[in-house]
Amino acid sequence: MGGPSTAAAIPRNVIVTGLQWGDEGKGKVVDVLARRSRLVVRFQGGNNAGHTLVVDGRKLVLHIVPSGILNPDTRCVVANGVVVDPQVLCQELDDLSAWGVEIGSDRLVISDQAHIIMPYHRTLDSCREAVLGGDKIGTTQKGIGPCYEDKVARRGLRVVDLLDPDALRRHLQAVLPDKNRQIVDWYGDAGHTLDDLLCWAAPLAQRLRPYVADTVSLIHQAKADHQPMLFEGAQGTFLDVDHGTYPFVTSSNTVAGQACAGSGIGPTDIHAVVGIVKAYTTRVGAGPFPSELHDDLGTHLRDIGHEYGATTGRPRRCGWFDATLVKHGVRLNGTTHLVLTKLDVLSGLETLQIGVGYDSSASTLPASASALPASAEAVAAVVPTYQSMPGWTQDITACRTWKSLPATARAYVQRIESLVGVPVAMISVGPGRKQVIVRDPLFGVAPD
Ligand code: GDP
Ligand code: IMO
Ligand code: MG
């Protein structure tokens, strides 16, 4: 594994992860990379993700189905590490059909080992957030946390059980009294009945059955056939349950290492790790965000960048690019290539700021620190130090070559490269599939 790709040695199996707090543009980048991938594999998270693809001016938001699905030669895999809400997945298949793409088992495969998000997981997610009041995490309320809790506690329901009516009934009989005790007695909400859940599950199981398979064997067959594979991360590095700004995180590991556990491939079969970063920073939900802008500039970035959650519609908090954060993200993921997205959103700003360090006098952070402190309170006290850079006024959304970018935009990209220590292999200058500047053969051939 290592540095920029040469035409002679384009990495075969690639992991894509976000290096900030999610919504970096992973969906768009995976769609671009899907052209060279025979399998695109989601390996963690669930429908808390919202991955946006814009093709020929039409927008599609995917929540569970991998972002390679619009490439007809790509097979998409929902692997064992994902938590699947079958109702949401069926809805997504309907949405894709309305888009004009019929999805059969030749296009989508779901792991029999993936865990199922049940209606009581969704209920518990929203009940728990409600009682936290002002201290809430700001989850997507899709049931992600409660489902992963059951997985780790060894009382979860998996796809294989959903497909077996007897196993499903036995499982529900075992867990439902406890779920209802929590929902009804603790939170005062409406409980779920066994009959309602069985009626809910039966048609969903029937519809999903043809897609279910042993995805570990599928992935290893692709490996034996030397077929390029892409592992699509969801959320972002600082939402990782271990490495993120705990407890303001999601309930899965989001870093590149999880691609292996979450799909059944070994680390030695990975050849490159692509890290996606926005040219600035956003975060949706609660939690510390050192480079957040609380002024008109933050509002400007939200307006120009259309920074509203693809899953929940909530406004995203916006701030400057934080190179210290991203550099730490690079370490956590083993990132070999960067993709810088939404550079076009910065057009028109006279001066840009890049967070180049953290002010140790303003927090408990030692001057030598290259990682965030462990406690969320300490992260909230971190004050970035900034370097000013001149901006550019030109609209760059039609730029397709490095040379055609304004000199100040090139300088901004180069400064990020030198601060973070990884080359920017592709730049995205608009939401559309073709709005990219390719700088590395991994992403195709760069126009002159
Ligand atoms: P993901 O969760 O990482 O896939 O990202 P989201 O889809 O949640 O959010 C990224 C948003 O930015 C989507 O609305 C994309 O269509 C849009 N987007 C992606 N790349 C660019 C870009 O380079 N410029 C602009 N203006 N929008 C972009
Ligand atoms: P993509 O894949 C941005 C955030 C939520 C909340 C926290 C926990 O589109 O980048 P959860 O529902 O996971 O328990 O919520 O994580 N969050 C995301 N933020 N992008 C995402 O996914 C996110 N998925 C979860 O807002 O702060
Ligand atoms: Mg998103």
Coordinates of C-alpha atoms and ligand atoms in Angstrom, one line a residue:
M1 CA 0.0 0.0 0.0
G2 CA 1.2 3.6 -0.4
G3 CA 1.4 6.9 -2.1
P4 CA 0.1 8.2 -5.4
S5 CA -0.8 5.6 -8.0
T6 CA 1.1 5.2 -11.2
A7 CA -0.7 4.2 -14.4
A8 CA 1.2 0.9 -14.2
A9 CA 0.1 0.1 -10.6
I10 CA -3.4 1.2 -10.0
P11 CA -4.5 -0.1 -6.6
R12 CA -7.1 -2.9 -6.9
N13 CA -9.0 -3.0 -3.6
V14 CA -9.8 0.4 -2.2
I15 CA -11.5 1.7 1.0
V16 CA -13.2 5.0 1.0
T17 CA -13.8 6.8 4.3
G18 CA -14.8 10.3 5.5
L19 CA -12.1 12.2 7.4
Q20 CA -14.3 14.7 9.2
W21 CA -17.9 14.3 10.8
G22 CA -19.6 12.8 7.8
D23 CA -21.2 14.2 4.6
E24 CA -17.9 14.8 3.0
G25 CA -19.2 13.7 -0.4
K26 CA -18.4 10.0 -0.1
G27 CA -21.4 9.0 -2.2
K28 CA -20.3 11.1 -5.2
V29 CA -16.7 9.8 -5.0
V30 CA -17.9 6.2 -4.7
D31 CA -20.1 6.7 -7.7
V32 CA -17.0 8.0 -9.7
L33 CA -14.8 5.1 -8.5
A34 CA -17.5 2.5 -9.1
R35 CA -16.7 2.6 -12.8
R36 CA -13.5 0.6 -12.1
S37 CA -15.0 -1.6 -9.3
R38 CA -16.8 -4.9 -9.8
L39 CA -18.0 -4.9 -6.2
V40 CA -19.0 -1.9 -4.0
V41 CA -19.3 -3.0 -0.4
R42 CA -21.0 -1.1 2.5
F43 CA -19.4 -2.4 5.7
Q44 CA -20.8 -0.4 8.7
G45 CA -23.6 1.9 9.8
G46 CA -27.1 1.8 8.4
N47 CA -29.7 4.3 7.2
N48 CA -28.2 7.0 9.3
A49 CA -26.1 7.5 6.2
G50 CA -27.3 9.8 3.4
H51 CA -25.1 9.5 0.3
T52 CA -26.0 11.8 -2.5
L53 CA -25.4 11.1 -6.2
V54 CA -26.1 13.7 -8.9
V55 CA -26.1 12.3 -12.4
D56 CA -27.2 14.3 -15.5
G57 CA -28.8 16.9 -13.2
R58 CA -30.9 14.3 -11.3
K59 CA -30.3 13.8 -7.6
L60 CA -30.5 10.4 -5.8
V61 CA -29.9 10.0 -2.0
L62 CA -29.0 6.5 -0.9
H63 CA -29.2 5.3 2.7
I64 CA -28.3 1.6 2.7
V65 CA -27.8 0.6 -1.0
P66 CA -24.1 1.2 -1.8
S67 CA -23.3 4.2 -4.0
G68 CA -22.0 2.1 -6.9
I69 CA -25.6 1.1 -7.9
L70 CA -25.9 3.5 -10.8
N71 CA -23.0 1.9 -12.5
P72 CA -24.6 -1.1 -14.4
D73 CA -21.5 -3.2 -14.3
T74 CA -21.1 -3.0 -10.5
R75 CA -22.6 -5.4 -8.0
C76 CA -23.4 -3.9 -4.6
V77 CA -23.0 -5.6 -1.3
V78 CA -24.5 -4.8 2.1
A79 CA -22.0 -6.7 4.2
N80 CA -22.2 -8.2 7.7
G81 CA -21.1 -5.0 9.5
V82 CA -24.1 -3.0 8.3
V83 CA -27.4 -2.7 10.3
V84 CA -30.4 -3.1 8.0
D85 CA -33.8 -1.6 8.4
P86 CA -35.7 -3.9 6.0
Q87 CA -38.5 -1.3 5.6
V88 CA -36.1 1.4 4.6
L89 CA -34.3 -0.9 2.2
C90 CA -37.5 -2.0 0.4
Q91 CA -38.4 1.7 0.1
E92 CA -35.0 2.4 -1.4
L93 CA -35.5 -0.4 -3.9
D94 CA -38.8 1.3 -4.9
D95 CA -37.1 4.7 -5.2
L96 CA -34.4 3.2 -7.4
S97 CA -37.1 1.6 -9.6
A98 CA -38.8 5.1 -9.9
W99 CA -35.4 6.4 -10.9
G100 CA -35.4 3.8 -13.7
V101 CA -33.0 1.2 -12.2
E102 CA -34.5 -2.2 -11.4
I103 CA -32.5 -4.0 -8.8
G104 CA -32.3 -7.7 -9.0
S105 CA -30.0 -10.1 -7.1
D106 CA -27.4 -9.6 -9.9
R107 CA -27.0 -6.0 -8.7
L108 CA -27.5 -6.2 -4.9
V109 CA -26.5 -8.8 -2.3
I110 CA -27.3 -8.6 1.4
S111 CA -25.3 -10.5 4.0
D112 CA -27.2 -13.2 5.9
Q113 CA -25.2 -12.1 9.0
A114 CA -26.1 -8.4 9.0
H115 CA -28.2 -7.3 11.9
I116 CA -31.8 -6.1 11.6
I117 CA -33.1 -2.7 12.8
M118 CA -36.5 -3.5 14.3
P119 CA -39.3 -1.0 15.0
Y120 CA -38.5 -1.1 18.7
H121 CA -34.9 0.0 18.0
R122 CA -36.3 3.1 16.3
T123 CA -38.7 3.8 19.2
L124 CA -35.9 3.3 21.8
D125 CA -33.6 5.7 19.9
S126 CA -36.1 8.5 19.9
C127 CA -37.2 7.8 23.6
R128 CA -33.6 8.0 24.8
E129 CA -32.9 11.2 22.9
A130 CA -36.1 12.7 24.3
V131 CA -35.1 12.1 28.0
L132 CA -31.6 13.4 27.4
G133 CA -33.2 16.8 26.6
G134 CA -30.4 19.4 26.2
D135 CA -27.7 16.7 26.5
K136 CA -29.0 14.7 23.6
I137 CA -26.5 13.4 21.0
G138 CA -28.7 14.5 18.1
T139 CA -28.9 11.0 16.6
T140 CA -30.7 10.4 13.3
Q141 CA -33.3 8.5 15.4
K142 CA -33.1 5.6 12.9
G143 CA -32.5 3.0 15.6
I144 CA -28.8 2.6 14.9
G145 CA -27.5 2.7 18.5
P146 CA -30.1 0.4 20.0
C147 CA -29.5 -2.2 17.1
Y148 CA -25.7 -2.2 17.6
E149 CA -26.3 -2.5 21.4
D150 CA -28.3 -5.7 20.8
K151 CA -25.6 -7.0 18.4
V152 CA -22.8 -6.5 20.9
A153 CA -25.0 -7.9 23.8
R154 CA -25.5 -11.0 21.7
R155 CA -29.3 -10.6 21.6
G156 CA -29.7 -9.2 18.1
L157 CA -31.8 -10.4 15.2
R158 CA -29.9 -11.1 12.0
V159 CA -31.0 -11.3 8.4
V160 CA -30.8 -15.1 8.5
D161 CA -33.3 -15.1 11.4
L162 CA -35.7 -12.6 9.7
L163 CA -36.0 -15.1 6.8
D164 CA -36.9 -18.0 9.2
P165 CA -40.4 -17.5 10.7
D166 CA -39.9 -19.8 13.6
A167 CA -36.5 -18.3 14.5
L168 CA -38.1 -14.8 14.2
R169 CA -41.0 -15.7 16.5
R170 CA -38.7 -17.3 19.1
H171 CA -36.4 -14.3 19.1
L172 CA -39.3 -11.8 19.5
Q173 CA -40.8 -13.9 22.3
A174 CA -37.5 -13.8 24.1
V175 CA -36.7 -10.1 23.7
L176 CA -40.0 -8.3 23.4
P177 CA -41.0 -8.2 27.1
D178 CA -37.7 -6.5 28.0
K179 CA -38.1 -4.0 25.0
N180 CA -41.6 -3.2 26.1
R181 CA -40.6 -2.8 29.7
Q182 CA -38.2 -0.1 28.6
I183 CA -40.5 1.6 26.1
V184 CA -43.7 1.5 28.2
D185 CA -42.6 1.5 31.8
W186 CA -39.4 3.7 31.6
Y187 CA -40.3 6.0 28.7
G188 CA -44.1 6.0 28.7
D189 CA -44.3 5.4 25.0
A190 CA -46.4 2.9 23.1
G191 CA -45.1 -0.7 23.1
H192 CA -44.9 -3.2 20.3
T193 CA -47.0 -6.4 20.0
L194 CA -45.7 -9.8 18.8
D195 CA -48.4 -10.0 16.1
D196 CA -47.7 -6.5 14.8
L197 CA -44.0 -7.2 14.5
L198 CA -44.6 -10.6 12.7
C199 CA -47.0 -8.9 10.3
W200 CA -44.5 -6.1 9.7
A201 CA -41.6 -8.5 9.1
A202 CA -43.3 -11.2 6.9
P203 CA -43.7 -9.2 3.6
L204 CA -40.3 -7.5 4.0
A205 CA -38.6 -10.9 4.5
Q206 CA -40.3 -12.2 1.5
R207 CA -39.2 -9.3 -0.7
L208 CA -35.6 -9.3 0.5
R209 CA -35.1 -13.1 0.4
P210 CA -33.8 -13.3 -3.2
Y211 CA -31.0 -10.8 -2.3
V212 CA -29.7 -12.6 0.7
A213 CA -26.5 -14.6 0.5
D214 CA -23.1 -15.4 2.1
T215 CA -21.4 -12.2 1.2
V216 CA -18.0 -13.3 2.7
S217 CA -17.8 -16.0 0.1
L218 CA -18.9 -13.6 -2.6
I219 CA -16.1 -11.2 -1.7
H220 CA -13.5 -13.9 -1.6
Q221 CA -14.6 -15.2 -5.0
A222 CA -14.1 -11.7 -6.4
K223 CA -10.7 -11.6 -4.8
A224 CA -9.8 -15.0 -6.4
D225 CA -10.9 -13.6 -9.7
H226 CA -8.8 -10.4 -9.2
Q227 CA -11.9 -8.2 -9.5
P228 CA -11.4 -4.7 -8.1
M229 CA -13.4 -4.0 -5.0
L230 CA -14.4 -0.8 -3.3
F231 CA -15.4 -0.6 0.4
E232 CA -17.7 2.3 1.0
G233 CA -17.6 3.8 4.5
A234 CA -20.4 5.7 6.1
Q235 CA -20.4 8.6 8.6
G236 CA -16.9 10.0 9.3
T237 CA -13.8 9.4 11.3
F238 CA -14.7 11.7 14.2
L239 CA -18.1 9.9 14.5
D240 CA -16.2 6.6 15.2
V241 CA -17.3 5.0 18.4
D242 CA -13.6 4.6 19.6
H243 CA -11.8 7.5 17.9
G244 CA -14.5 10.1 17.5
T245 CA -15.7 12.9 19.9
Y246 CA -17.3 10.4 22.3
P247 CA -20.1 10.3 23.3
F248 CA -21.2 12.5 20.4
V249 CA -20.5 9.7 17.9
T250 CA -22.3 7.0 16.1
S251 CA -22.4 3.4 17.3
S252 CA -20.0 1.8 14.9
N253 CA -16.4 2.0 14.0
T254 CA -16.2 4.2 10.9
V255 CA -12.4 4.1 10.3
A256 CA -10.9 2.1 7.4
G257 CA -9.9 -0.8 9.7
Q258 CA -13.6 -1.6 10.1
A259 CA -13.9 -2.4 6.3
C260 CA -12.2 -5.7 7.1
A261 CA -14.3 -6.8 10.1
G262 CA -17.4 -5.5 8.6
S263 CA -17.0 -7.4 5.3
G264 CA -14.8 -10.4 6.0
I265 CA -11.8 -9.3 3.9
G266 CA -8.3 -9.4 5.4
P267 CA -6.1 -6.2 5.8
T268 CA -3.5 -7.6 3.5
D269 CA -6.1 -7.5 0.6
I270 CA -6.5 -3.8 0.8
H271 CA -4.3 -1.7 -1.6
A272 CA -5.3 1.9 -1.0
V273 CA -7.4 4.0 1.4
V274 CA -9.1 7.1 0.0
G275 CA -10.0 9.8 2.5
I276 CA -12.7 12.2 1.6
V277 CA -12.5 15.8 3.0
K278 CA -14.6 18.8 2.4
A279 CA -12.7 22.0 1.6
Y280 CA -14.2 23.3 4.9
T281 CA -15.8 21.4 7.8
T282 CA -19.4 20.5 8.7
R283 CA -21.1 18.6 11.5
V284 CA -24.7 17.7 12.0
G285 CA -26.0 16.8 15.5
A286 CA -24.5 17.8 18.8
G287 CA -20.8 17.6 20.0
P288 CA -17.7 19.6 20.0
F289 CA -16.4 21.2 16.8
P290 CA -13.3 23.4 17.3
S291 CA -13.3 25.2 13.9
E292 CA -17.0 26.0 13.9
L293 CA -18.1 29.4 12.7
H294 CA -20.9 30.9 14.7
D295 CA -21.1 34.1 12.5
D296 CA -22.4 35.1 9.1
L297 CA -19.6 33.2 7.4
G298 CA -20.9 29.9 8.8
T299 CA -24.4 30.8 7.5
H300 CA -22.8 31.7 4.1
L301 CA -21.1 28.3 3.9
R302 CA -24.4 26.6 4.8
D303 CA -26.3 28.5 2.2
I304 CA -23.8 28.2 -0.7
G305 CA -22.9 24.6 0.2
H306 CA -26.6 23.6 0.7
E307 CA -25.5 22.2 4.0
Y308 CA -28.7 20.4 5.2
G309 CA -28.6 16.7 6.2
A310 CA -29.4 14.2 3.4
T311 CA -31.1 11.9 6.0
T312 CA -32.8 14.2 8.4
G313 CA -32.9 17.6 6.6
R314 CA -31.3 19.3 9.7
P315 CA -29.0 22.3 9.1
R316 CA -25.4 21.3 9.3
R317 CA -23.0 23.4 11.4
C318 CA -20.2 24.8 9.3
G319 CA -16.6 25.9 9.9
W320 CA -13.1 26.3 8.5
F321 CA -10.9 23.4 7.3
D322 CA -9.2 21.9 10.3
A323 CA -5.9 20.4 9.2
T324 CA -5.0 19.1 12.6
L325 CA -8.2 17.1 12.7
V326 CA -7.8 15.7 9.2
K327 CA -4.1 14.8 9.8
H328 CA -5.1 12.8 12.8
G329 CA -7.9 11.2 10.6
V330 CA -5.2 10.2 8.1
R331 CA -3.3 8.4 10.8
L332 CA -6.4 6.6 12.1
N333 CA -7.4 5.4 8.6
G334 CA -4.0 4.9 7.0
T335 CA -5.1 7.2 4.2
T336 CA -3.1 7.0 1.0
H337 CA -5.1 9.4 -1.3
L338 CA -7.2 12.4 -0.4
V339 CA -10.2 13.7 -2.3
L340 CA -11.1 17.3 -1.7
T341 CA -14.8 18.1 -2.2
K342 CA -16.9 21.3 -2.4
L343 CA -13.9 23.5 -3.3
D344 CA -16.4 25.5 -5.4
V345 CA -18.3 26.5 -2.3
L346 CA -15.3 28.7 -1.2
S347 CA -15.4 30.8 -4.4
G348 CA -16.1 34.5 -3.7
L349 CA -14.6 34.6 -0.2
E350 CA -11.8 37.2 -0.1
T351 CA -9.8 35.5 2.6
L352 CA -9.9 31.9 3.7
Q353 CA -8.7 30.4 7.0
I354 CA -7.1 27.0 7.5
G355 CA -6.8 25.6 11.1
V356 CA -3.1 24.7 11.3
G357 CA -2.8 23.8 15.0
Y358 CA -4.5 24.1 18.4
D359 CA -3.7 26.9 20.8
S360 CA -2.3 25.1 23.9
S361 CA -2.6 28.2 26.1
A362 CA -6.4 28.3 25.5
S363 CA -7.0 24.6 26.6
T364 CA -5.5 21.8 28.5
L365 CA -4.0 20.4 25.3
P366 CA -0.2 20.0 25.4
A367 CA 1.7 21.9 22.6
S368 CA 3.0 18.7 21.2
A369 CA -0.5 17.1 20.9
S370 CA -1.3 15.8 17.4
A371 CA -4.6 14.2 18.4
L372 CA -7.8 15.5 20.0
P373 CA -8.1 15.1 23.8
A374 CA -10.2 12.2 25.0
S375 CA -13.0 14.1 26.7
A376 CA -15.7 15.9 24.8
E377 CA -15.4 18.8 27.2
A378 CA -11.7 19.1 26.5
V379 CA -12.3 19.0 22.7
A380 CA -14.9 21.8 23.2
A381 CA -12.2 23.9 24.9
V382 CA -9.8 23.5 22.0
V383 CA -9.1 26.8 20.1
P384 CA -7.6 26.3 16.6
T385 CA -4.9 28.6 15.3
Y386 CA -5.5 29.8 11.8
Q387 CA -3.4 30.7 8.7
S388 CA -5.0 33.1 6.3
M389 CA -4.9 32.4 2.6
P390 CA -6.2 34.6 -0.2
G391 CA -9.4 33.4 -1.8
W392 CA -10.6 33.6 -5.5
T393 CA -13.6 35.2 -7.1
Q394 CA -14.0 33.0 -10.2
D395 CA -16.7 30.3 -10.5
I396 CA -14.7 27.1 -10.7
T397 CA -17.6 24.6 -11.2
A398 CA -16.6 24.2 -14.9
C399 CA -12.9 23.6 -14.2
R400 CA -11.8 20.1 -15.2
T401 CA -8.0 20.5 -15.1
W402 CA -5.6 21.5 -12.3
K403 CA -4.1 24.2 -14.5
S404 CA -7.5 25.8 -15.1
L405 CA -8.0 26.5 -11.4
P406 CA -7.2 30.0 -10.2
A407 CA -3.6 30.2 -8.7
T408 CA -5.0 30.9 -5.2
A409 CA -7.3 27.9 -5.3
R410 CA -4.3 25.7 -6.3
A411 CA -2.3 27.3 -3.4
Y412 CA -5.1 26.4 -1.0
V413 CA -5.1 22.8 -2.1
Q414 CA -1.3 22.6 -1.9
R415 CA -1.4 24.0 1.6
I416 CA -3.8 21.3 2.7
E417 CA -1.6 18.7 1.1
S418 CA 1.5 19.9 2.9
L419 CA -0.3 20.2 6.3
V420 CA -2.0 16.9 6.1
G421 CA 0.9 15.0 4.3
V422 CA -1.2 13.2 1.7
P423 CA -1.6 14.1 -2.0
V424 CA -5.0 15.3 -3.2
A425 CA -5.8 12.8 -5.9
M426 CA -9.1 14.3 -7.0
I427 CA -10.8 17.6 -6.5
S428 CA -14.6 18.0 -6.7
V429 CA -15.9 21.3 -7.9
G430 CA -19.7 20.7 -7.9
P431 CA -22.2 18.0 -7.0
G432 CA -22.4 16.4 -10.6
R433 CA -20.6 13.2 -11.4
K434 CA -18.5 14.9 -14.0
Q435 CA -17.5 17.9 -11.9
V436 CA -14.1 16.6 -10.9
I437 CA -10.5 17.4 -11.5
V438 CA -8.5 14.1 -11.7
R439 CA -4.9 14.1 -10.5
D440 CA -4.3 10.4 -10.0
P441 CA -4.9 7.4 -12.3
L442 CA -7.0 5.7 -9.6
F443 CA -9.8 8.1 -10.6
G444 CA -9.4 7.8 -14.3
V445 CA -7.5 9.7 -16.9
A446 CA -7.0 13.4 -16.3
P447 CA -7.9 15.6 -19.2
D448 CA -5.0 17.8 -20.4
Ligands
GDP1 P1 -21.8 11.8 2.0 O1 -22.7 11.4 3.2 O2 -20.4 11.9 2.4 O3 -22.1 10.9 0.8 O4 -22.2 13.3 1.6 P2 -23.8 13.9 1.5 O5 -24.4 13.4 0.2 O6 -24.5 13.7 2.7 O7 -23.4 15.4 1.4 C1 -22.6 16.0 0.4 C2 -23.5 17.0 -0.4 O8 -22.6 17.8 -1.1 C3 -24.4 16.4 -1.3 O9 -25.5 17.3 -1.5 C4 -23.7 16.4 -2.7 O10 -24.5 16.4 -3.8 C5 -22.9 17.7 -2.5 N1 -21.6 17.7 -3.2 C6 -20.7 16.7 -3.3 N2 -19.5 17.1 -3.9 C7 -19.7 18.4 -4.1 C8 -18.9 19.5 -4.7 O11 -17.8 19.3 -5.0 N3 -19.5 20.7 -4.7 C9 -20.8 21.0 -4.3 N4 -21.2 22.2 -4.4 N5 -21.5 20.0 -3.8 C10 -21.0 18.8 -3.7
IMO2 P1 -23.0 10.0 6.2 O1 -22.7 8.5 5.8 C1 -23.3 13.0 9.3 C2 -24.4 11.7 13.3 C3 -25.8 12.1 13.8 C4 -25.4 12.2 15.3 C5 -24.5 11.0 15.5 C6 -25.2 9.8 16.1 O2 -24.1 10.5 5.4 O3 -21.8 10.8 6.2 P2 -26.7 7.9 14.9 O4 -28.1 8.1 14.3 O5 -25.7 7.4 14.0 O6 -26.8 7.2 16.3 O7 -26.3 9.5 15.3 O8 -23.9 10.7 14.2 N1 -24.5 11.0 12.0 C7 -24.1 11.5 10.8 N2 -23.7 12.8 10.5 N3 -23.4 12.1 8.3 C8 -23.7 10.8 8.6 O9 -23.7 9.8 7.7 C9 -24.2 10.5 9.9 N4 -24.6 9.4 10.5 C10 -24.8 9.7 11.8 O10 -26.1 13.4 13.3 O11 -24.7 13.4 15.6
MG3 MG -24.4 12.2 4.2

